[in-house]
XYZ file of C-alpha atoms in Angstrom:
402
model
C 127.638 103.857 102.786
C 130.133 106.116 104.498
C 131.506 109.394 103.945
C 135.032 107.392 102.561
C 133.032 106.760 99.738
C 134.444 107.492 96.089
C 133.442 110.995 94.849
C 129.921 110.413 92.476
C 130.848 110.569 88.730
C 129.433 114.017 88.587
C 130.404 115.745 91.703
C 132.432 118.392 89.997
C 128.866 119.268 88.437
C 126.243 122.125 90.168
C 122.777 121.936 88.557
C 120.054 124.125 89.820
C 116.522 122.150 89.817
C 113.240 124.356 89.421
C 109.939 122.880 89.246
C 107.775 120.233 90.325
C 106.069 116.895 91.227
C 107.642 114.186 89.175
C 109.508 114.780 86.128
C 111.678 117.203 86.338
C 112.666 116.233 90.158
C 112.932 112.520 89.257
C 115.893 114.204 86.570
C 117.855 116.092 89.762
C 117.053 112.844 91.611
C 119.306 110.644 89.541
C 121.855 113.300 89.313
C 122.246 113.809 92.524
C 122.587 110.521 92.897
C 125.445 110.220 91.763
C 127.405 112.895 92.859
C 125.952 116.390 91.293
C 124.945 119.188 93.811
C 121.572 119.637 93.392
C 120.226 122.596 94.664
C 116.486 122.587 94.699
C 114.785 126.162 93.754
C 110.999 125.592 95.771
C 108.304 128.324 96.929
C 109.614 129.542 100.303
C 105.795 128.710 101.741
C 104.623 125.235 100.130
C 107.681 123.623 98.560
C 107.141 121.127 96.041
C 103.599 119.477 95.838
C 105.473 115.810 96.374
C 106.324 116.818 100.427
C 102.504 116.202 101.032
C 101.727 113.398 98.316
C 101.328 109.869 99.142
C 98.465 107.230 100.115
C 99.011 108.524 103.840
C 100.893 111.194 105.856
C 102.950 109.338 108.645
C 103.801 111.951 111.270
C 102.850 114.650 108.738
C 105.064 114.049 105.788
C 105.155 112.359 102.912
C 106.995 108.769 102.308
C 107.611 109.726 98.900
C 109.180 113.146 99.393
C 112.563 111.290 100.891
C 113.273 109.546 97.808
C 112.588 112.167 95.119
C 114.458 114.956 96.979
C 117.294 112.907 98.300
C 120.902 114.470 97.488
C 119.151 117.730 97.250
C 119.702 120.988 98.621
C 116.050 123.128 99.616
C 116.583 126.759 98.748
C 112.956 128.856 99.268
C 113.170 131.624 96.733
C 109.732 132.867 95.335
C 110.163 133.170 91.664
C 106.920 135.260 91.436
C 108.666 138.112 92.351
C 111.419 140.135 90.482
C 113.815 139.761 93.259
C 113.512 136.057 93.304
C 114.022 136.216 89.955
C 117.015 137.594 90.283
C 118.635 135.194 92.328
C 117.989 132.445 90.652
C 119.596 134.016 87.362
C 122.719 134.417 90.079
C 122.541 130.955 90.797
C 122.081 130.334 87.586
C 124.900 131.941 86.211
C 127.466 129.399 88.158
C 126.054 126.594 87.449
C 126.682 123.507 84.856
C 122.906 122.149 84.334
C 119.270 123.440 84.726
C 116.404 121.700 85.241
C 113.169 123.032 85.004
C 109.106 121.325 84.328
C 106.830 124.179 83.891
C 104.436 124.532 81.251
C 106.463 126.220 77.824
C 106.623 130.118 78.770
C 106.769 130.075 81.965
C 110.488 130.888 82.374
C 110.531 132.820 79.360
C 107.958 135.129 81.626
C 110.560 135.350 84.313
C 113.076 136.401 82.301
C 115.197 133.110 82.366
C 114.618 131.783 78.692
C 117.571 130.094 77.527
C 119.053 133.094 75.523
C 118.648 135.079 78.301
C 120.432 132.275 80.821
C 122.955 131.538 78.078
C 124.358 134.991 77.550
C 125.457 135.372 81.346
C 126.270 131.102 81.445
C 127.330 129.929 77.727
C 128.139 126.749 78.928
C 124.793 126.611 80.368
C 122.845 123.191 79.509
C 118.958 123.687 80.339
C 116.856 120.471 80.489
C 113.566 121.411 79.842
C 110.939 119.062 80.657
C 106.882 119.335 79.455
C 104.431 117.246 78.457
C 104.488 118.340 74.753
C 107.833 120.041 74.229
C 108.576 123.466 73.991
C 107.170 123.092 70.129
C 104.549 123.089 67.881
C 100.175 123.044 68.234
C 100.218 121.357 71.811
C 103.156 123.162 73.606
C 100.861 125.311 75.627
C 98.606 122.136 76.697
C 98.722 121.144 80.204
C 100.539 117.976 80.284
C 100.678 115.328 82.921
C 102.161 111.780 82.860
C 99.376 110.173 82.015
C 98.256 112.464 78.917
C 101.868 111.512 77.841
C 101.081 107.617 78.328
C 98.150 108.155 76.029
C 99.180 109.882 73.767
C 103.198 108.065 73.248
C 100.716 105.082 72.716
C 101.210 103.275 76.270
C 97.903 103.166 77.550
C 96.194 101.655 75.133
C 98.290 98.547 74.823
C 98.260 98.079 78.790
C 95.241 96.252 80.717
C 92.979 93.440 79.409
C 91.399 93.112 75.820
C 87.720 93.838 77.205
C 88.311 96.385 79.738
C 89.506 100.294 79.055
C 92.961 100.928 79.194
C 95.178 100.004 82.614
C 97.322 102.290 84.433
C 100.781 100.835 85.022
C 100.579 101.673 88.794
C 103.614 104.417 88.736
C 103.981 107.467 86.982
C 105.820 105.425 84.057
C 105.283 108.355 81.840
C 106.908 110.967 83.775
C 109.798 109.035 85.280
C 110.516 108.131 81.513
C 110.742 111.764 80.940
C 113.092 112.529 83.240
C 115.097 109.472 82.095
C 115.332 110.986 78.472
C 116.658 114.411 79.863
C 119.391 112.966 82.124
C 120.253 111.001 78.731
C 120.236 114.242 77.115
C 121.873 115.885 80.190
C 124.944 113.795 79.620
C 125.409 113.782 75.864
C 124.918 117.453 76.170
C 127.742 117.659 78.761
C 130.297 115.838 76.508
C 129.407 118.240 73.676
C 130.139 120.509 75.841
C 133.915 118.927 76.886
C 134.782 119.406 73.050
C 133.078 122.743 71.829
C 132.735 124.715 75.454
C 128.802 125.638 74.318
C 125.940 124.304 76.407
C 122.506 123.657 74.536
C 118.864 123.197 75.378
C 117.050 119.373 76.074
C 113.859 119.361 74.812
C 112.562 116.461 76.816
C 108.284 115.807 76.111
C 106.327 112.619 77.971
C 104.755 111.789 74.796
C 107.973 111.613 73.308
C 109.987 109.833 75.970
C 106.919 107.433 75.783
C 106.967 107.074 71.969
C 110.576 105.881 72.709
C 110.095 102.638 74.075
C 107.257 101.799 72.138
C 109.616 98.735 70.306
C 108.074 98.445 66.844
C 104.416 99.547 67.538
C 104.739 102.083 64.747
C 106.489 100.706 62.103
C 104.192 97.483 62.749
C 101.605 99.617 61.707
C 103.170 101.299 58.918
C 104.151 98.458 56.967
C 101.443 95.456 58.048
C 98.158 97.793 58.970
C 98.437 95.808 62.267
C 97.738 98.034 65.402
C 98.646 96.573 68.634
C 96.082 96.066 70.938
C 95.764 95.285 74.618
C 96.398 91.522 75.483
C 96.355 91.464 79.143
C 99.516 89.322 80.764
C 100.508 88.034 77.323
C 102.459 89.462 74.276
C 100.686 88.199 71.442
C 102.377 85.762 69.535
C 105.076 85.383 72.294
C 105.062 82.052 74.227
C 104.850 80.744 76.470
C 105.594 84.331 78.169
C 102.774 84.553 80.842
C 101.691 85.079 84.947
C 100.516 81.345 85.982
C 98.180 80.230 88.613
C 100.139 78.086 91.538
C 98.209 75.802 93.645
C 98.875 77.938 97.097
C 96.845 80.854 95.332
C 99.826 82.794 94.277
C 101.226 83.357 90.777
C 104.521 82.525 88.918
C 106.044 84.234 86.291
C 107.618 81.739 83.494
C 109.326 83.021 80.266
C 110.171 80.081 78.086
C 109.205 81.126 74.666
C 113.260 80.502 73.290
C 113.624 77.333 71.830
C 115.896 75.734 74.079
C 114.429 77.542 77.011
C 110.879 76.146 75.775
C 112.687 72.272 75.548
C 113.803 72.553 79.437
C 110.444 73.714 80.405
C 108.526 70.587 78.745
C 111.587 68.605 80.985
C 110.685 70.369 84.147
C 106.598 69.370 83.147
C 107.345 66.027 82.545
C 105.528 66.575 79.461
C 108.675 65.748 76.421
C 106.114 65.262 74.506
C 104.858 69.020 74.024
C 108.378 69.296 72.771
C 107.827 67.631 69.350
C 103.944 68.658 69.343
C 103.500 70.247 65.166
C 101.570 72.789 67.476
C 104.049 73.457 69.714
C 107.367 73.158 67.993
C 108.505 76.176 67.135
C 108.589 79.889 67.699
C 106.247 80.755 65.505
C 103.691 77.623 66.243
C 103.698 78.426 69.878
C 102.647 81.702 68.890
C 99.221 80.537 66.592
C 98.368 78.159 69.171
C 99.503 80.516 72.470
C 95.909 79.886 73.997
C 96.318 75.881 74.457
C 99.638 76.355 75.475
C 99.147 78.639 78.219
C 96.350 76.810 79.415
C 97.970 73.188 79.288
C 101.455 75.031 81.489
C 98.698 76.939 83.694
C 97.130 73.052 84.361
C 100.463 72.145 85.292
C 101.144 75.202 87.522
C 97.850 75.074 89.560
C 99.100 71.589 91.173
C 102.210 72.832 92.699
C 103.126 75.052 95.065
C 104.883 78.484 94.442
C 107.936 77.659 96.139
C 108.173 74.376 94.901
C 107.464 75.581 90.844
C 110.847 77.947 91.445
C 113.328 75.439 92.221
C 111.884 73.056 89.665
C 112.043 75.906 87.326
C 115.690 77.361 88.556
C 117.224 74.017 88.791
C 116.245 73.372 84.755
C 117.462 76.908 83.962
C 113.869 78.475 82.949
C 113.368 82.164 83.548
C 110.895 82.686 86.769
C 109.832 84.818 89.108
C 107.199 85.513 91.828
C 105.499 88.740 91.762
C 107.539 91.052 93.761
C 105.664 93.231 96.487
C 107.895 95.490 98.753
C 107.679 92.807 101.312
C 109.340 90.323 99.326
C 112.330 92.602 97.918
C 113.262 93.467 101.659
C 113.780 90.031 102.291
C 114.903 88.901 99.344
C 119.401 87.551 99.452
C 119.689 89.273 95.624
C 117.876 92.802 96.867
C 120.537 92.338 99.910
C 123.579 90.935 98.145
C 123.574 93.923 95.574
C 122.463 96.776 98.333
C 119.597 96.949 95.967
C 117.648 98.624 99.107
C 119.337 100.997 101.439
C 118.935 102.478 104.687
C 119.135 106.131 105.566
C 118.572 108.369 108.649
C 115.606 110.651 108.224
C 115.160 113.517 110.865
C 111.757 112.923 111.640
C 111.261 109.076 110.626
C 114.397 107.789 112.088
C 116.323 105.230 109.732
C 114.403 104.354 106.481
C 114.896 102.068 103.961
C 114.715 103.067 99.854
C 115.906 102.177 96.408
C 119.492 102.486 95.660
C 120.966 104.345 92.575
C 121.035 102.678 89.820
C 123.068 101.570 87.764
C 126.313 100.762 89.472
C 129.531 101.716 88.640
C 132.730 99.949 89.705
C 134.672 102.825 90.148
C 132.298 105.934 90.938
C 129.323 104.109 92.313
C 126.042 106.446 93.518
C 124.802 106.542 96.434
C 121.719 108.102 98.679
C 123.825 110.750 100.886
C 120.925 112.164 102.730
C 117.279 111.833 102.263
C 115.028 114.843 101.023
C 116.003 118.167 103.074
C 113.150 119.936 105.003
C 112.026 123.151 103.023
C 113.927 125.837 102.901
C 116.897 124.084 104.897
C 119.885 125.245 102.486
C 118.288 128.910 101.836
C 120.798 130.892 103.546
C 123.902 128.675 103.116
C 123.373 128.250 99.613
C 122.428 131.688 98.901
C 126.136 133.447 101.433
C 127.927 130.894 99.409
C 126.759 131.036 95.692
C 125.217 134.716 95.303
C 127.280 136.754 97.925
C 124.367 137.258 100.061
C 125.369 138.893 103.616
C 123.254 137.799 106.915
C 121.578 141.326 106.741
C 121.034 141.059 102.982
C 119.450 137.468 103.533
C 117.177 138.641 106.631
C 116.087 141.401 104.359
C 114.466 139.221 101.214
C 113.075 136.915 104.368
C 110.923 139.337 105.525
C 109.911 141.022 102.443
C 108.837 137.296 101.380
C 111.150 136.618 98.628
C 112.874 133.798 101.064
């Protein structure tokens, strides 16, 4: 990635990121990405919570903090205080997008609510992010990715029948979120191109979860049938399932299409569970799911991984190992696509991370810089944006608002 690049899709755009942790930074994240200037309100003192989260600290800092604040700009203004306040309303003011994750009120208290913002900004477009939305009984409620996983109905399908609900093993719930409010971000912005107004996104993490819950409701609604954990397996979908291989690893086989299903029973040597009354359809695979799975896992178990996927390749049946990051670092599609980049960090030297996603052919993303050290656009952003004179910005430094 060079500096030749082609200008991001929405480089012409400024949005102004407030908040925290995961939602609402995983929004500026994939805006920044490709192309916006991000500039990234935090308290002047501890920044955002994700500099210091992580399984481990290497040299200090975080691992995760250069992803989620890459393409950002750090600007430590403490919004506690009036005059704080008052810059990020002049920030504000020039800008195309806000994005902000507090609990409903909170900006309202600071005097930013959006008919405040939108009388000095009309074009303004304010992504709000919260667990519950800024409406109705729950909008106060503390709300954290997981109480959005619960309640959109996620955790209670995920993990094994007879243990309590799984975790997914990422914040699905809050990156889902942020998802939903760069989708509303952008439909927002071409409303925008025709009627000049901005608007508000009411993005919630129950909602965003409820949203890629496939049928699970209308299921309900018209059958009385409420989905229930089932482990590796989608009931009545097969065979769809994680299978033991003989070297102690696992294999990943979809083959539940028809045709798919036929080149499977080739690869097994088995024809015969091709014309099988139990096995010959969609739906019969689906009653009798159990057998099958345990007749393919029997089949599985006596080969090795490798071996399985370039049987399984070769006859053109969906497979996969289980990726670890290992595996994607040294795997020709991850490299062929630049699915994994590497960028210079100031203190960790060059580090590798995910690209941005999806690609474009003509205005591609791309990871610019990795997340900034705190505070390290305060007084650029700030002489550039708000006016602010050396002596001006030495003056809110010491009385703390910097």
């Amino acid at each position: 990635m060079t500096e030749t690049a082609p200008a991001g899709p929405l480089s012409d755009l400024v949005v102004i990121e407030m908040g925290t942790l995961i939602a609402g930074p995983f929004c500026g994240q994939i805006l920044g990405d490709f192309g916006a200037e991000v500039i990234k309100i935090e308290d002047p003192r501890t920044g955002d919570p994700m500099r210091q989260w992580g399984r481990s600290l290497p040299k200090g800092l975080s691992p995760w903090w250069p992803v989620i604040g890459r393409n950002k700009k750090s600007v430590g203004i403490d919004l506690r205080k009036p005059e704080g306040q008052a810059l990020a309303r002049a920030l504000i003011s020039k800008a195309d997008v806000l994005i902000e994750n507090f609990r409903p009120g909170a900006m309202e208290k600071w005097g930013m609510s959006y008919e405040a913002l939108s009388a000095i900004n009309p074009r303004l477009i304010m992504a709000r992010v919260s667990g519950f939305g800024q409406t109705g009984p729950y909008a106060q409620r503390a709300g954290y990715g997981l109480i959005g996983e619960a309640m959109g109905g996620l955790r209670h399908v995920t993990g094994e029948p007879d243990r309590p609900p799984a975790r997914a093993g990422i914040s699905i719930g809050d990156s889902l979120a942020a998802m939903h409010a760069v989708m509303g971000i952008t439909m927002a912005l071409h409303h925008r191109e025709r009627t000049g107004q901005g608007q508000v996104i009411d993005a919630a993490l129950y909602e965003s979860v409820l949203g890629v819950m496939e049928n699970l409701i209308t299921e309900y609604d018209i059958t009385g049938y409420t989905r229930e954990r089932s482990g590796s397996v989608l009931p009545g979908i097969a065979p769809s399932n994680a299978y033991p291989c003989r070297n102690g690893q696992m294999i990943l086989i979809g083959g539940n299409g028809d045709n798919v299903y036929a080149r499977l029973t080739e690869a097994m040597g088995r024809p015969d569970l091709k014309t099988d009354p139990k096995f010959v359809d969609h739906a019969s695979r689906g009653v009798n799911q159990t057998e099958l799975d345990g007749i393919i896992a029997a089949w599985t178990s006596t080969h090795d991984l490798g071996d399985l996927l370039a049987l399984l390749e070769a006859k053109g049946v969906p497979c996969s190992r289980v990726y670890r990051a290992p595996d994607m670092l040294e795997d020709p599609q991850f490299a062929a696509r630049d699915s994994i980049v590497t960028v210079d960090h100031g203190v960790f030297g060059p580090i590798r991370m995910q690209n941005a996603f999806p690609k474009l052919s003509a205005t591609p993303g791309r990871v610019r810089w990795p997340g900034p050290a705190l505070g390290e656009h305060t007084d650029a952003v700030l002489a550039e944006r708000a006016g602010l004179s050396s002596a001006r910005l030495k003056d809110l430094r010491a009385a703390g608002v910097l």
